[in-house]
XYZ file of C-alpha atoms in Angstrom:
346
model
C 0.303 0.050 0.096
C 0.965 3.358 -0.392
C 1.096 5.415 3.204
C 1.588 8.986 3.609
C 3.134 10.142 6.908
C 2.407 13.889 7.632
C 5.202 14.948 10.171
C 8.763 13.712 10.197
C 8.740 13.551 14.020
C 9.721 10.716 16.313
C 6.328 9.220 16.094
C 5.905 9.461 12.199
C 9.266 8.080 11.342
C 8.928 5.332 13.408
C 5.444 4.169 12.306
C 6.575 5.046 8.544
C 10.017 3.042 9.258
C 8.293 -0.282 10.228
C 5.418 -0.106 7.432
C 8.147 0.047 5.111
C 10.026 -2.590 6.277
C 7.048 -4.691 6.096
C 6.731 -4.007 2.336
C 4.526 -0.841 2.185
C 5.380 2.339 0.161
C 5.849 5.367 2.654
C 6.525 8.366 2.037
C 6.876 11.430 4.966
C 5.731 15.106 4.109
C 7.444 17.478 6.660
C 6.515 21.123 6.580
C 9.831 22.287 8.014
C 13.466 21.820 6.583
C 14.850 19.415 9.554
C 13.958 15.711 11.048
C 12.843 14.651 14.666
C 10.253 17.766 15.498
C 11.705 18.883 19.016
C 14.514 16.728 18.669
C 15.956 19.701 16.640
C 19.677 21.170 16.394
C 20.799 24.437 15.268
C 24.008 25.435 13.800
C 25.609 29.130 15.396
C 28.853 30.681 16.332
C 31.635 31.537 14.114
C 30.889 30.248 10.930
C 28.201 27.954 11.986
C 30.262 25.555 13.514
C 28.849 25.369 16.563
C 25.758 22.652 17.253
C 23.060 23.655 19.524
C 20.257 21.343 20.605
C 17.584 24.133 20.902
C 14.512 21.800 21.531
C 14.764 18.793 23.530
C 18.187 18.705 25.478
C 18.243 14.738 25.853
C 16.550 11.635 25.771
C 15.719 9.811 29.199
C 15.740 6.002 29.575
C 12.122 4.129 29.928
C 10.764 1.066 30.063
C 11.960 -2.244 28.683
C 10.381 -1.313 24.782
C 11.902 1.965 24.591
C 15.170 0.880 26.406
C 15.784 -1.937 23.520
C 15.199 1.112 20.691
C 17.727 3.665 22.423
C 20.334 1.010 22.793
C 19.583 0.116 19.148
C 20.540 3.629 17.962
C 23.244 3.451 21.033
C 24.776 0.797 18.830
C 24.601 2.299 15.835
C 26.399 5.756 17.053
C 23.236 7.949 16.914
C 22.893 8.390 20.605
C 25.453 8.105 23.807
C 25.070 8.257 27.074
C 25.467 11.704 28.811
C 24.745 11.708 32.169
C 22.689 9.914 35.052
C 22.319 13.277 37.117
C 21.768 16.665 37.090
C 22.113 19.940 38.564
C 19.524 21.876 40.582
C 18.580 25.264 41.725
C 15.957 26.067 43.611
C 16.028 29.830 43.343
C 18.735 30.627 45.863
C 20.953 27.346 46.688
C 22.845 25.469 43.661
C 23.017 21.719 44.493
C 25.538 19.357 42.048
C 22.468 16.677 41.926
C 19.035 17.149 42.324
C 17.988 16.411 45.948
C 14.282 14.605 45.187
C 15.064 12.893 41.496
C 16.064 9.472 40.988
C 19.290 8.989 38.800
C 18.595 7.583 35.320
C 20.512 7.368 32.318
C 20.074 10.070 29.833
C 21.097 9.675 26.385
C 22.194 12.685 23.690
C 23.032 12.714 20.224
C 27.071 13.086 19.288
C 26.137 14.527 15.876
C 23.137 16.671 17.226
C 19.217 15.353 17.979
C 18.415 16.022 14.699
C 20.582 12.942 13.390
C 18.475 10.821 15.045
C 15.251 11.685 12.518
C 17.800 11.223 9.773
C 19.081 8.178 11.281
C 15.739 6.205 11.592
C 14.272 7.494 7.900
C 16.270 5.125 6.425
C 13.396 2.954 4.784
C 11.167 5.856 4.190
C 10.979 8.802 1.464
C 11.166 12.131 3.370
C 9.997 15.278 1.472
C 11.079 18.072 3.072
C 9.554 22.075 3.041
C 6.029 20.722 1.843
C 3.107 21.823 4.059
C -0.236 19.771 3.987
C -2.924 21.748 3.936
C -5.739 19.395 4.166
C -6.967 15.762 3.149
C -9.518 14.665 0.850
C -11.179 11.299 1.000
C -12.341 9.798 -2.482
C -12.986 5.968 -1.349
C -16.462 5.925 -1.542
C -16.765 6.865 -5.510
C -13.227 5.984 -6.349
C -12.631 4.100 -9.645
C -9.163 2.613 -9.666
C -7.995 5.045 -7.513
C -6.172 5.679 -4.118
C -8.733 6.237 -0.848
C -6.661 9.679 -0.184
C -5.726 12.848 -1.490
C -2.795 14.994 0.588
C -3.270 18.490 -0.615
C -0.256 21.040 -0.259
C -0.344 24.509 -0.079
C 1.029 25.086 -3.388
C -2.188 23.216 -5.025
C 0.014 20.221 -5.706
C -1.903 16.680 -4.309
C -0.311 13.555 -3.438
C -2.657 10.527 -3.927
C -2.543 7.594 -0.886
C -4.164 4.354 0.366
C -3.506 5.638 3.996
C -2.830 8.261 5.948
C -0.856 9.238 9.154
C -0.924 12.502 11.101
C 1.677 12.816 12.947
C 2.236 16.536 13.935
C 0.966 18.000 16.985
C -2.462 17.808 18.514
C -3.681 21.489 17.516
C -1.992 20.908 13.827
C -3.742 17.608 13.358
C -7.030 18.920 14.179
C -6.751 21.260 11.850
C -5.874 18.814 8.966
C -8.541 16.220 9.925
C -11.063 19.181 9.828
C -10.352 19.547 6.170
C -11.925 16.467 5.875
C -15.009 16.671 8.234
C -17.505 17.682 5.384
C -16.773 14.574 3.313
C -16.593 11.742 6.446
C -17.576 11.052 9.737
C -14.502 12.284 11.823
C -16.230 14.275 14.690
C -14.355 11.330 16.981
C -11.033 12.676 15.996
C -11.708 16.096 16.102
C -13.229 15.199 19.460
C -10.462 13.834 21.020
C -8.133 16.557 19.489
C -9.889 19.448 20.678
C -8.872 18.637 24.314
C -5.261 18.503 23.601
C -3.304 21.762 25.130
C 0.216 22.794 24.995
C 2.447 25.102 27.105
C 5.003 27.315 24.875
C 8.362 27.903 25.843
C 11.554 29.554 24.760
C 14.944 28.405 23.630
C 17.961 30.530 24.373
C 21.018 29.651 22.830
C 24.250 31.662 24.119
C 27.783 31.693 22.927
C 31.007 32.367 25.536
C 33.849 32.057 23.168
C 36.660 29.917 24.673
C 36.307 30.487 28.324
C 36.399 27.275 30.403
C 33.104 25.512 30.238
C 31.233 24.622 33.828
C 31.453 21.826 35.488
C 27.603 21.058 35.249
C 26.210 19.017 32.314
C 22.643 20.895 33.451
C 20.437 22.189 35.485
C 16.889 22.236 36.285
C 15.801 25.362 38.022
C 13.217 26.712 40.068
C 12.819 30.285 38.602
C 9.791 32.408 37.160
C 11.525 32.508 33.896
C 14.001 29.776 33.426
C 13.149 26.102 33.657
C 16.225 24.276 32.525
C 19.995 25.435 31.506
C 21.804 22.512 29.229
C 25.674 22.713 28.965
C 25.807 22.014 25.106
C 29.779 21.858 25.116
C 29.448 18.936 27.508
C 27.912 17.073 24.788
C 30.614 17.577 22.001
C 33.877 18.263 23.946
C 35.853 18.800 20.740
C 34.026 21.884 20.005
C 36.027 25.393 20.365
C 33.185 27.261 22.297
C 31.159 26.799 25.379
C 27.486 27.493 24.948
C 24.323 27.047 26.882
C 20.802 26.475 25.445
C 18.632 28.032 28.329
C 14.623 26.720 28.277
C 12.055 29.160 29.536
C 9.003 28.932 31.663
C 5.776 28.342 30.401
C 4.486 31.319 32.134
C 7.308 33.402 30.654
C 6.621 32.438 26.997
C 2.828 32.899 27.246
C 3.752 36.412 28.494
C 6.184 37.463 26.359
C 5.086 35.578 23.080
C 4.738 38.874 21.168
C 7.859 40.819 22.659
C 10.524 41.484 20.410
C 13.395 38.702 19.978
C 15.999 40.849 21.534
C 13.943 41.770 24.799
C 12.989 38.112 25.157
C 16.797 37.068 25.281
C 17.710 40.607 27.329
C 15.299 38.996 29.933
C 16.898 35.594 29.731
C 20.141 36.474 30.020
C 19.408 38.756 33.121
C 18.285 35.534 34.782
C 21.062 33.288 34.097
C 23.943 35.097 36.895
C 22.210 33.952 39.605
C 21.505 30.395 38.410
C 24.791 29.477 36.626
C 27.556 32.124 37.856
C 28.462 35.217 37.016
C 29.919 34.502 33.859
C 26.748 33.308 31.926
C 25.287 36.974 32.032
C 27.969 37.706 29.292
C 27.266 35.999 26.393
C 29.507 36.961 23.011
C 26.235 35.967 20.950
C 22.581 35.033 21.327
C 20.059 33.275 19.366
C 16.259 32.403 20.436
C 12.997 30.360 19.220
C 9.799 30.047 20.084
C 8.423 26.561 20.505
C 4.563 27.431 20.412
C 3.831 23.429 21.414
C 6.667 22.907 23.446
C 5.038 20.670 26.321
C 1.644 18.854 26.144
C -0.012 19.324 29.461
C -3.577 17.805 28.704
C -2.986 14.870 26.578
C -5.199 12.023 24.749
C -5.857 9.232 27.796
C -5.869 5.497 27.615
C -4.665 4.885 24.084
C -1.242 5.160 21.858
C -3.107 6.354 18.836
C -6.140 7.621 17.205
C -7.552 5.535 14.282
C -10.840 5.558 12.269
C -12.094 2.027 12.034
C -15.371 2.309 9.939
C -13.926 3.184 6.921
C -12.016 1.084 4.184
C -9.788 4.220 4.202
C -7.135 3.989 6.729
C -6.527 7.531 8.800
C -4.424 7.505 11.698
C -3.233 10.152 14.294
C 0.027 9.330 16.384
C 2.313 11.620 18.808
C 3.663 12.006 22.150
C 0.481 13.376 23.170
C -1.530 10.241 22.819
C -1.664 8.176 26.109
C 1.525 10.479 27.927
C 3.667 13.438 27.251
C 7.123 11.951 26.443
C 9.630 11.208 23.820
C 8.815 7.672 24.752
C 5.128 8.179 24.414
C 5.940 9.148 21.062
C 7.765 6.192 20.020
C 5.396 3.964 21.468
C 2.456 5.822 19.642
C 4.180 4.860 16.089
C 5.102 1.616 17.394
C 1.613 0.613 18.014
C 0.118 1.925 14.875
C 2.563 0.410 12.775
C 2.070 -3.018 14.811
C -1.833 -2.804 14.048
C -1.546 -1.593 10.862
C 0.916 -4.587 9.403
C -1.277 -7.260 10.990
C -4.412 -5.198 9.546
C -3.670 -4.712 6.366
C -2.053 -8.202 5.659
C -5.506 -9.393 6.095
């Protein structure tokens, strides 16, 4: 079967890769130029030689299935164990190790977190910079045609037997709603309408050749800052010390319409009290707004959403279905692929 996957995040790539290995023809459409969704890497600094993971800073170990997947990526050189502990700042005191958190392995990608998406897309065709505007069902009256038409913003189309939507919840709802006049998709719309995200800003800051700090990451109790990552600890051979700083949701919601320079200035002003006086004097900065940074109202009790009452296969996968983590994203894609491999074989 010809299967279209909308979104090149972990859930979509996992589902697509497994279905392709089972013999299906899978094409993944990604609206941006990158792979992996929140597993994002940006190049910055002099001559863009510094790699900064400005989305998810690391992947945490989880259950047996997820750890088996992590082990496979470690074996391929895509992941490496980074640390089993993080520092903590409670707003007044710095602790080298979080006093309330159990230790657990955390993994990073030596070549940048976006290399994970590239690495697991081996068996699928990925078309980047292709934004999907909607989907159209043609199954009831088709004559030797595919069940679905995927419509792009540039008026081009792609015909498929099945569609997997692997975007954020609000984006998935927008795509599904384009088919509601033609098909009973109210179940999906109802499930997706309750999904809610909080935003976050990412600040990227470079400090030249100064000695890097001895901590790898700081979890913060602060009005503006939630996490500070020592990116230099991930790639010791990089010539420049660099930090990636994640804001709190409250800060992002209050300032999401502000000018980037103002946002960067406010986040930099908070750093010295948390990471040391040196951190308040970067040589360069960049920032990025993640409008769908953290899902706080996921779909409960299932791993994927699917319409089963029609011969036209349509499903939704993502980290917001059954949980809110990277592990949830992987299991969502994997569970759907396993289900469809069995279903389509019959």
